[in-house]
Amino acid sequence: MTNTPPSKASFLPIFHVLVFFAFEFLFGFIPSSHIPALGMRIIGIFIGLLYAWTFLSFTWPSMVSILALAFSGYYESPVQAYVAVFSNQILMFMLLTFVFVAYCEKSGLTRKLAHWFLSRPSLVGHPWRFTLAIVFGCFICGILINPTAMIFVYWSMVYEIFDDIGYKKGDAYPSQLCWGIVIASVMAYACKPWDSIGLMTIGTLDSVANGAYAISYGDFMLSTTPHCIATIAGFLLVMKFIFKPDLSPLQNLSAEYLAEIRSQLSLNTQEKIAFAAMVALIVGLLLPSIVPASSALYSFASGLNFIVVIAIILAAVCTIQIKGQHIMDFNECARIGIRWDQWWLLGAALVVSAALSSNSAEVGITAFISEFVTHYFSGTTGIAFVLLFMLILNLFTQVTHNLTIIAIGIPISFQICLAAGLNPACFAIIVSLAAAGAFATPGSASCTALGFSNVEWIGFNHSFKYGLTTWIVSLISLYLIGLPCAALVFGFGL
């Protein structure tokens, strides 16, 4: 019996772990005449974290990086470093949001909302109205609930419709519509301030700016939604006028078929309570942004904290009983809903980004970037630099997870904005939108990866074709709509 030698692939995880730990604990020993030793240690931790997120995992490298930051001397003790994570309001809100979304899905509300959008009587005999209802229905439901979950919900529904009206796997229209659902979900993440991309953007800016520049939920949605809608609409226009799929089977979509779907849309008591809770949450989160300062409600609304709003709603739902049974099991919803990988990623990103952007002379990174920008970009106009930086971030997000790009882009852009006289809040939105346009490869975002994995109805080769098309559309929209809207809401300069 002979022993099979280990393959090269089996050594790769060990190699990646060694590289990660070398960045985390040894990079700081590299001498630098421009950046102090503490600053070099923090840079090493940041690079190591990005490396591990790419090749290893989100969860345990984030834990190790927080520990390394404590040992670097930035924090007085490991306890202080982890307290900075667990006491962060954004991270606490993220946990409770995970629980609330799981409750909405468990109640059955998610599927009922999706069915409502695709069963409107006006869709009969109008294939492109049906297409719009599917894609934008997914977009709206994704904003209200969970975009990733909506991919599976809408895919399962359209599969049944495809079978009933005569479409087959490999046909162009089903392939393109399924990809349109992916785009809608990605864009729902992009304009939703209480989910991963929005929380990462708002939290990272707040962390690096020490609260000096804040983005309200209302302003976030106001500045991002037009670009998201334009990106979805742009792909549908390409689909209609360039791809031109065969729509003839959609003529079989009868009024009776849609009426049968509508007959199953009545909400039961639990779903009505879940819908009321969802409306209350959205109103509560947006209230501080929409109530005029002169209104009598302003003092009450301005005192509302996003954690307070969602905690009150969850507590209220947990107390409701129907026939002696609680309608929400908090522990069960937490177990199935909390995505710890995203939570630890955001936690590590916030504390490491804050360290990178520290104005302390012992860190010295801020001063170095300011000198660098002043020296090399003094003759560059603000708008030219923004256009170039948007393109660079958008290119990188095609091969790197978009949350990673936000974690990289906002700390760098914050220092550049201060040196160039630009508004960091406006630039943070631009970074967020550039990072959200992740369509060209399966490694760019989790929703996009789902699209590439749907080899039966979309097809792997078609995914690259549609992904490249969507990337170009989103990049055009980013320049023509995203940037002007961000500048209009926040102001381009200081």
mmCIF file of N, CA, C and O in Angstrom, residues 341-376:
data_model
loop_
_atom_site.group_PDB
_atom_site.id
_atom_site.type_symbol
_atom_site.label_atom_id
_atom_site.label_comp_id
_atom_site.label_asym_id
_atom_site.label_seq_id
_atom_site.Cartn_x
_atom_site.Cartn_y
_atom_site.Cartn_z
ATOM 1 N N ASP A 341 -21.231 35.814 10.066
ATOM 2 C CA ASP A 341 -20.090 36.170 9.219
ATOM 3 C C ASP A 341 -20.140 37.652 8.849
ATOM 4 O O ASP A 341 -19.130 38.362 8.929
ATOM 5 N N GLN A 342 -21.333 38.136 8.457
ATOM 6 C CA GLN A 342 -21.464 39.552 8.114
ATOM 7 C C GLN A 342 -21.295 40.439 9.350
ATOM 8 O O GLN A 342 -20.746 41.536 9.267
ATOM 9 N N TRP A 343 -21.791 39.965 10.484
ATOM 10 C CA TRP A 343 -21.705 40.770 11.704
ATOM 11 C C TRP A 343 -20.253 40.975 12.123
ATOM 12 O O TRP A 343 -19.823 42.085 12.434
ATOM 13 N N TRP A 344 -19.460 39.902 12.129
ATOM 14 C CA TRP A 344 -18.049 40.019 12.517
ATOM 15 C C TRP A 344 -17.255 40.805 11.480
ATOM 16 O O TRP A 344 -16.323 41.544 11.832
ATOM 17 N N LEU A 345 -17.611 40.646 10.196
ATOM 18 C CA LEU A 345 -16.942 41.435 9.161
ATOM 19 C C LEU A 345 -17.134 42.927 9.423
ATOM 20 O O LEU A 345 -16.170 43.702 9.399
ATOM 21 N N LEU A 346 -18.379 43.321 9.681
ATOM 22 C CA LEU A 346 -18.653 44.731 9.929
ATOM 23 C C LEU A 346 -17.987 45.196 11.220
ATOM 24 O O LEU A 346 -17.422 46.298 11.277
ATOM 25 N N GLY A 347 -18.025 44.361 12.264
ATOM 26 C CA GLY A 347 -17.407 44.735 13.540
ATOM 27 C C GLY A 347 -15.920 45.000 13.405
ATOM 28 O O GLY A 347 -15.408 46.021 13.895
ATOM 29 N N ALA A 348 -15.214 44.101 12.720
ATOM 30 C CA ALA A 348 -13.776 44.301 12.523
ATOM 31 C C ALA A 348 -13.511 45.504 11.629
ATOM 32 O O ALA A 348 -12.576 46.283 11.878
ATOM 33 N N ALA A 349 -14.335 45.671 10.595
ATOM 34 C CA ALA A 349 -14.135 46.800 9.674
ATOM 35 C C ALA A 349 -14.278 48.135 10.394
ATOM 36 O O ALA A 349 -13.509 49.075 10.139
ATOM 37 N N LEU A 350 -15.232 48.228 11.303
ATOM 38 C CA LEU A 350 -15.466 49.499 12.002
ATOM 39 C C LEU A 350 -14.293 49.884 12.898
ATOM 40 O O LEU A 350 -13.834 51.027 12.884
ATOM 41 N N VAL A 351 -13.795 48.932 13.694
ATOM 42 C CA VAL A 351 -12.726 49.293 14.638
ATOM 43 C C VAL A 351 -11.392 49.484 13.913
ATOM 44 O O VAL A 351 -10.614 50.382 14.271
ATOM 45 N N VAL A 352 -11.116 48.663 12.894
ATOM 46 C CA VAL A 352 -9.859 48.813 12.162
ATOM 47 C C VAL A 352 -9.877 50.094 11.328
ATOM 48 O O VAL A 352 -8.867 50.810 11.239
ATOM 49 N N SER A 353 -11.032 50.415 10.729
ATOM 50 C CA SER A 353 -11.142 51.656 9.957
ATOM 51 C C SER A 353 -10.963 52.875 10.853
ATOM 52 O O SER A 353 -10.331 53.863 10.458
ATOM 53 N N ALA A 354 -11.523 52.810 12.060
ATOM 54 C CA ALA A 354 -11.354 53.916 13.004
ATOM 55 C C ALA A 354 -9.883 54.105 13.359
ATOM 56 O O ALA A 354 -9.395 55.227 13.491
ATOM 57 N N ALA A 355 -9.173 52.995 13.527
ATOM 58 C CA ALA A 355 -7.746 53.079 13.837
ATOM 59 C C ALA A 355 -6.967 53.677 12.671
ATOM 60 O O ALA A 355 -6.081 54.516 12.860
ATOM 61 N N LEU A 356 -7.293 53.258 11.451
ATOM 62 C CA LEU A 356 -6.610 53.799 10.271
ATOM 63 C C LEU A 356 -6.786 55.303 10.152
ATOM 64 O O LEU A 356 -5.882 56.010 9.699
ATOM 65 N N SER A 357 -7.960 55.793 10.536
ATOM 66 C CA SER A 357 -8.287 57.209 10.358
ATOM 67 C C SER A 357 -8.020 58.051 11.595
ATOM 68 O O SER A 357 -8.416 59.217 11.649
ATOM 69 N N SER A 358 -7.365 57.467 12.572
ATOM 70 C CA SER A 358 -7.074 58.210 13.797
ATOM 71 C C SER A 358 -6.158 59.404 13.497
ATOM 72 O O SER A 358 -5.224 59.314 12.700
ATOM 73 N N ASN A 359 -6.452 60.531 14.165
ATOM 74 C CA ASN A 359 -5.622 61.731 14.001
ATOM 75 C C ASN A 359 -4.426 61.754 14.951
ATOM 76 O O ASN A 359 -3.685 62.737 14.981
ATOM 77 N N SER A 360 -4.266 60.667 15.692
ATOM 78 C CA SER A 360 -3.160 60.599 16.641
ATOM 79 C C SER A 360 -1.816 60.639 15.915
ATOM 80 O O SER A 360 -1.622 59.980 14.885
ATOM 81 N N ALA A 361 -0.900 61.396 16.465
ATOM 82 C CA ALA A 361 0.450 61.479 15.881
ATOM 83 C C ALA A 361 1.160 60.142 15.981
ATOM 84 O O ALA A 361 2.049 59.832 15.174
ATOM 85 N N GLU A 362 0.788 59.307 16.964
ATOM 86 C CA GLU A 362 1.413 57.989 17.119
ATOM 87 C C GLU A 362 1.029 57.049 15.984
ATOM 88 O O GLU A 362 1.764 56.126 15.663
ATOM 89 N N VAL A 363 -0.147 57.280 15.407
ATOM 90 C CA VAL A 363 -0.573 56.459 14.262
ATOM 91 C C VAL A 363 0.009 57.039 12.974
ATOM 92 O O VAL A 363 0.648 56.331 12.196
ATOM 93 N N GLY A 364 -0.237 58.302 12.704
ATOM 94 C CA GLY A 364 0.429 59.007 11.619
ATOM 95 C C GLY A 364 -0.057 58.728 10.216
ATOM 96 O O GLY A 364 0.463 59.296 9.250
ATOM 97 N N ILE A 365 -1.060 57.872 10.046
ATOM 98 C CA ILE A 365 -1.520 57.522 8.703
ATOM 99 C C ILE A 365 -2.252 58.700 8.072
ATOM 100 O O ILE A 365 -2.082 58.997 6.885
ATOM 101 N N THR A 366 -3.064 59.374 8.871
ATOM 102 C CA THR A 366 -3.828 60.519 8.377
ATOM 103 C C THR A 366 -2.904 61.604 7.837
ATOM 104 O O THR A 366 -3.118 62.142 6.745
ATOM 105 N N ALA A 367 -1.881 61.913 8.602
ATOM 106 C CA ALA A 367 -0.941 62.952 8.180
ATOM 107 C C ALA A 367 -0.209 62.558 6.903
ATOM 108 O O ALA A 367 0.002 63.382 6.004
ATOM 109 N N PHE A 368 0.145 61.277 6.794
ATOM 110 C CA PHE A 368 0.851 60.803 5.604
ATOM 111 C C PHE A 368 -0.038 60.916 4.358
ATOM 112 O O PHE A 368 0.408 61.386 3.303
ATOM 113 N N ILE A 369 -1.306 60.507 4.470
ATOM 114 C CA ILE A 369 -2.217 60.579 3.323
ATOM 115 C C ILE A 369 -2.448 62.031 2.923
ATOM 116 O O ILE A 369 -2.497 62.370 1.735
ATOM 117 N N SER A 370 -2.598 62.897 3.912
ATOM 118 C CA SER A 370 -2.814 64.318 3.621
ATOM 119 C C SER A 370 -1.633 64.899 2.853
ATOM 120 O O SER A 370 -1.820 65.619 1.854
ATOM 121 N N GLU A 371 -0.438 64.584 3.275
ATOM 122 C CA GLU A 371 0.746 65.065 2.573
ATOM 123 C C GLU A 371 0.839 64.479 1.166
ATOM 124 O O GLU A 371 1.194 65.169 0.210
ATOM 125 N N PHE A 372 0.504 63.204 1.050
ATOM 126 C CA PHE A 372 0.561 62.525 -0.245
ATOM 127 C C PHE A 372 -0.404 63.164 -1.237
ATOM 128 O O PHE A 372 -0.055 63.450 -2.393
ATOM 129 N N VAL A 373 -1.655 63.371 -0.785
ATOM 130 C CA VAL A 373 -2.679 63.955 -1.658
ATOM 131 C C VAL A 373 -2.301 65.374 -2.055
ATOM 132 O O VAL A 373 -2.431 65.776 -3.215
ATOM 133 N N THR A 374 -1.832 66.126 -1.098
ATOM 134 C CA THR A 374 -1.452 67.514 -1.380
ATOM 135 C C THR A 374 -0.325 67.577 -2.399
ATOM 136 O O THR A 374 -0.309 68.421 -3.297
ATOM 137 N N HIS A 375 0.617 66.659 -2.288
ATOM 138 C CA HIS A 375 1.792 66.672 -3.168
ATOM 139 C C HIS A 375 1.466 66.203 -4.580
ATOM 140 O O HIS A 375 1.910 66.801 -5.569
ATOM 141 N N TYR A 376 0.659 65.100 -4.684
ATOM 142 C CA TYR A 376 0.471 64.481 -5.987
ATOM 143 C C TYR A 376 -0.831 64.880 -6.693
ATOM 144 O O TYR A 376 -0.967 64.694 -7.906
#
